[in-house]
CSV table of C-alpha atoms in Angstrom, one decimal:
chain,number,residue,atom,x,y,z
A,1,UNK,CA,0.0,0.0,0.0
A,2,UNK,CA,1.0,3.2,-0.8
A,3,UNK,CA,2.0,5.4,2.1
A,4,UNK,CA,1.2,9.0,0.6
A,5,UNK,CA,-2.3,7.5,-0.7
A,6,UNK,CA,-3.0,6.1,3.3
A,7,UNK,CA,-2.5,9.5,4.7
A,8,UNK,CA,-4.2,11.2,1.7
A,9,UNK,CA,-7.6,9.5,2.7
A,10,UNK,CA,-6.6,9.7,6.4
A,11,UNK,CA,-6.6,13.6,6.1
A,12,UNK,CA,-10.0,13.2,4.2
A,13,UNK,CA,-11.4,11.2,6.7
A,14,UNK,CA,-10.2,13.5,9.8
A,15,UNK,CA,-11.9,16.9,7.1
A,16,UNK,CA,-14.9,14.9,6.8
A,17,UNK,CA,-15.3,13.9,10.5
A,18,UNK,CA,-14.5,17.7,11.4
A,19,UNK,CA,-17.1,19.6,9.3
A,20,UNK,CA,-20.1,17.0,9.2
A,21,UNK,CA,-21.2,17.8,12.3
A,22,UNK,CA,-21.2,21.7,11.8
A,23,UNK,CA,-22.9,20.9,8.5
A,24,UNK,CA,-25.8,18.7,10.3
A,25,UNK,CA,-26.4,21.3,12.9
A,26,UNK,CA,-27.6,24.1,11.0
A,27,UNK,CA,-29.9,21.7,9.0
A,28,UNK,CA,-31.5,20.9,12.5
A,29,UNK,CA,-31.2,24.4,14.3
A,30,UNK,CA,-34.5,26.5,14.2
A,31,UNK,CA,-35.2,29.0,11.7
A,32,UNK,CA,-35.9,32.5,12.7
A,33,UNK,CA,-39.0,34.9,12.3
A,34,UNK,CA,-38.9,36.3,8.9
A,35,UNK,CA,-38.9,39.7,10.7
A,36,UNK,CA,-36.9,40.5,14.0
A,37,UNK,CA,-38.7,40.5,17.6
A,38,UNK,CA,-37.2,42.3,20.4
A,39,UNK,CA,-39.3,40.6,23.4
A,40,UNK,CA,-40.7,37.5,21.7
A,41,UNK,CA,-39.0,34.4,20.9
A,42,UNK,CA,-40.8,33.1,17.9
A,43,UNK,CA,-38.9,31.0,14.8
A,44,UNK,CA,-40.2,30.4,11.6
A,45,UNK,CA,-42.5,27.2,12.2
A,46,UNK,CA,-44.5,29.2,14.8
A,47,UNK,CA,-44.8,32.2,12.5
A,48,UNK,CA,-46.3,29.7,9.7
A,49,UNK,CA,-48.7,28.1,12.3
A,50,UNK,CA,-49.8,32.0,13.3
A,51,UNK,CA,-50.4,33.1,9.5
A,52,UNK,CA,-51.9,29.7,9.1
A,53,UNK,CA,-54.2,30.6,12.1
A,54,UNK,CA,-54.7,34.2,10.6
A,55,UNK,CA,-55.7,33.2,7.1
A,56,UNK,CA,-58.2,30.4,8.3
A,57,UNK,CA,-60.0,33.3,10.6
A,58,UNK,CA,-59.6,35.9,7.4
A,59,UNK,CA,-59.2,33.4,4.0
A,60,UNK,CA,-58.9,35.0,0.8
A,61,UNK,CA,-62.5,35.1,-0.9
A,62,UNK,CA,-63.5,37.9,-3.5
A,63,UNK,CA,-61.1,40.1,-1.0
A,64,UNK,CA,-57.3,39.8,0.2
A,65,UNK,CA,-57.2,37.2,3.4
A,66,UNK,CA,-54.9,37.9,6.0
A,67,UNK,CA,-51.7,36.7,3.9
A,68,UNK,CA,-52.0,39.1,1.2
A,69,UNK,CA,-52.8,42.0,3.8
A,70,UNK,CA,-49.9,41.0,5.5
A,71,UNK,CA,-51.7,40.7,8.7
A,72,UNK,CA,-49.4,37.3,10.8
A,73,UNK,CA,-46.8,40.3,10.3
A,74,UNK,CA,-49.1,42.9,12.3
A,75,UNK,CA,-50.0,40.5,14.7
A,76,UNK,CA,-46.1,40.0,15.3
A,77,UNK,CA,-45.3,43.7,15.7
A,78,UNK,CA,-48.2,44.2,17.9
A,79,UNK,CA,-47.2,41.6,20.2
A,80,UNK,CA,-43.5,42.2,20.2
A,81,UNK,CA,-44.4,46.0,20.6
A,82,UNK,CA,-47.0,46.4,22.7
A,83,UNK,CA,-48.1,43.7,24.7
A,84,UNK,CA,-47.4,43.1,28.3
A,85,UNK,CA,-44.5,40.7,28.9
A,86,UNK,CA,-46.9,38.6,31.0
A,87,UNK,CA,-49.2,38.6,27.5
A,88,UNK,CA,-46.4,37.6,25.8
A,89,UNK,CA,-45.3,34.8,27.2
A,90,UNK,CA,-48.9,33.5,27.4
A,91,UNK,CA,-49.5,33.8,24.1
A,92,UNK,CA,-45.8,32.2,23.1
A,93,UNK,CA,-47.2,29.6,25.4
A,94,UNK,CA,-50.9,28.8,23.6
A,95,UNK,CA,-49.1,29.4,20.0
A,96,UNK,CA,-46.8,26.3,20.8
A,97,UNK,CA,-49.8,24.1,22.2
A,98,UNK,CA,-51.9,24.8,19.7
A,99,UNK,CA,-50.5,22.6,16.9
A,100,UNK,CA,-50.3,19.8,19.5
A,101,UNK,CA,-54.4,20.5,20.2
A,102,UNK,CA,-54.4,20.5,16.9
A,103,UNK,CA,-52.5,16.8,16.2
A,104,UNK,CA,-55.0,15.9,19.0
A,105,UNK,CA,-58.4,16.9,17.6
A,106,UNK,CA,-57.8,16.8,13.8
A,107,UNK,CA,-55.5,13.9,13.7
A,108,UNK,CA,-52.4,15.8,12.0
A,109,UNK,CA,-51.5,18.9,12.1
A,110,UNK,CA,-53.1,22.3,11.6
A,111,UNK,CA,-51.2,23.5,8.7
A,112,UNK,CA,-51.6,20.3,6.9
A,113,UNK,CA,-55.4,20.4,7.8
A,114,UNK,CA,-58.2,21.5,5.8
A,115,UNK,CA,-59.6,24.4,5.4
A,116,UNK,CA,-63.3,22.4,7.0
A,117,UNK,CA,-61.1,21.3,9.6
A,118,UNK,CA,-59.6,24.7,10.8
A,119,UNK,CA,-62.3,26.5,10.7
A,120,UNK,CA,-63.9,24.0,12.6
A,121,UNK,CA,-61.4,23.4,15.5
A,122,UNK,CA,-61.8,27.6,15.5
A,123,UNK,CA,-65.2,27.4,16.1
A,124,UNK,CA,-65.0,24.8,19.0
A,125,UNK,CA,-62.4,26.9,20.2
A,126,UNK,CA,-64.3,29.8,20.1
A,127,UNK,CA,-67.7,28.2,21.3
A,128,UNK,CA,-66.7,25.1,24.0
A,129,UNK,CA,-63.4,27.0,25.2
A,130,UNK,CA,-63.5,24.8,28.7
A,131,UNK,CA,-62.2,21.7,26.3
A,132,UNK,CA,-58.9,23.2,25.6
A,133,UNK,CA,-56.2,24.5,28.0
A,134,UNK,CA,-56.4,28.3,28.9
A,135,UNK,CA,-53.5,29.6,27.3
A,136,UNK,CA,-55.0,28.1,24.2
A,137,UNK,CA,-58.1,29.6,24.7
A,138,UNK,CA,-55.9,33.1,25.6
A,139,UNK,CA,-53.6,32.6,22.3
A,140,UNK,CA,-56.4,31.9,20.0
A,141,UNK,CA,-58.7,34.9,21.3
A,142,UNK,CA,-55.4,37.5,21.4
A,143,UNK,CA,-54.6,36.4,17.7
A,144,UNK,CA,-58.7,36.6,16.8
A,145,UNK,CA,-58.5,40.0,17.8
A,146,UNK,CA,-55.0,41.6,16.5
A,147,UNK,CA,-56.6,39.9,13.3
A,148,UNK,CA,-59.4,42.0,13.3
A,149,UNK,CA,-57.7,45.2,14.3
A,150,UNK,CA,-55.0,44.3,11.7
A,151,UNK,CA,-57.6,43.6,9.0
A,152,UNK,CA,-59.7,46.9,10.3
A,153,UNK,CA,-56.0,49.1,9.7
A,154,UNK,CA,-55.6,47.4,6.6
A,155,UNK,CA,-54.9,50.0,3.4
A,156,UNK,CA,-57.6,47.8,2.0
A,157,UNK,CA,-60.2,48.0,4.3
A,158,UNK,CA,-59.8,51.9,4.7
A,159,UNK,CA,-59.6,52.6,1.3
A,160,UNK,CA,-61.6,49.9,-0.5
A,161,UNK,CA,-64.3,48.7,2.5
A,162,UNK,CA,-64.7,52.0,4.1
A,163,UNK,CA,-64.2,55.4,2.8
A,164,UNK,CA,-62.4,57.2,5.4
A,165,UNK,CA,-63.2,60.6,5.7
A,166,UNK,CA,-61.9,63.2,8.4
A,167,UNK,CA,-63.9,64.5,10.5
A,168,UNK,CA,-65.4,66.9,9.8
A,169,UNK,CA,-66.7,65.5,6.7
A,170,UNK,CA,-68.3,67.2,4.1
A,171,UNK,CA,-71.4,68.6,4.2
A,172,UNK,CA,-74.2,68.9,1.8
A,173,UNK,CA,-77.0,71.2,2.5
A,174,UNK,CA,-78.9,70.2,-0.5
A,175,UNK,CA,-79.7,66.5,0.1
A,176,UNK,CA,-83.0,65.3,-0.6
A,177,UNK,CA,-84.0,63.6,2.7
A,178,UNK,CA,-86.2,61.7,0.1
A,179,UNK,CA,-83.3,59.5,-0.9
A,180,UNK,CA,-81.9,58.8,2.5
A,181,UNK,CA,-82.0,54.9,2.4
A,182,UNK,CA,-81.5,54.3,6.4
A,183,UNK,CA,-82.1,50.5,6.0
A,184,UNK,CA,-78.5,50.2,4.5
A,185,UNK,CA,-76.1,51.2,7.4
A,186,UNK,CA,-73.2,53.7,6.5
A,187,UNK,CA,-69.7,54.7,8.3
A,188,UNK,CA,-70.3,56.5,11.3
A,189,UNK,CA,-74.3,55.8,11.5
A,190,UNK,CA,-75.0,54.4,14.6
């Protein structure tokens, strides 16, 4: 046997066993948020399940759902930015239980779920809260909400849904009262 070829493929042996474990590592290690959080440690997999669980409470119909309003972002910021700590960790807390709740009820897991079956572990969640553990139930109504005030910020909803107007508005002297049509609620009629 040649001795320069033995230590040839001993030095490749000794490279190999080096780096491989350095290379497996970052395969395994967690991905981070897609955008950074100062208070919240979230990684990407949570952040998926989140704008999983805001599209299935907004899902794109004949309007943007909560992906294409970018509202899992807002629900990020809002959290990381102005949440209690005490909030925070509770709703860390539900957000990591809930796919297990999820693997529980529906068998796999949410993401991979349908959209029937989301919506339906929602509503359960929403109606029969007592079945689930409380920071669940505390997760799932936090995220409901920043949903809605997200959606209810939205570009689209103020510019498309609702016709912002300062106040105060205009004003037309002139309007037949004939043509009112109060049956039809308008922004700012209460």
């Amino acid at each position: 046997m040649n001795r320069r070829l033995v230590i040839k493929n001993l030095t490749w042996l000794a490279g190999t066993a080096a780096l491989l474990p350095g290379c497996l590592s970052q395969t395994e290690r967690e991905q981070p948020a897609s955008m950074p959080l100062k208070h919240v440690a979230l990684n990407a997999r949570d952040e998926n399940l989140l704008t999983e669980v805001c599209e299935t409470l907004l899902p794109r119909t004949n309007t943007p759902g909560a992906k294409d309003l970018h509202i899992p972002r807002y629900v990020l910021k809002m959290l990381d930015d102005c949440t209690p700590p005490k909030d925070q960790q509770t709703f860390v807390g539900g957000l990591k239980q809930f796919d297990d709740v999820a693997r529980k009820q529906l068998g796999q897991a949410f993401g991979a779920s349908s959209a029937a079956q989301r919506t339906g572990l929602l509503q359960r969640l929403d109606q029969q809260p007592k079945g689930f553990p409380d920071e669940v139930v505390a997760f799932y109504r936090a995220a409901r909400q920043l949903t809605i005030d997200g959606y209810k910020g939205s570009q689209f909803f103020m510019t498309k849904e609702v016709v912002y107007e300062l106040v105060p508005s205009r004003y037309n002297g002139y309007f037949p009262v004939s043509q009112l049509n109060l049956a039809v609620p308008r922004h700012g009629q209460s």
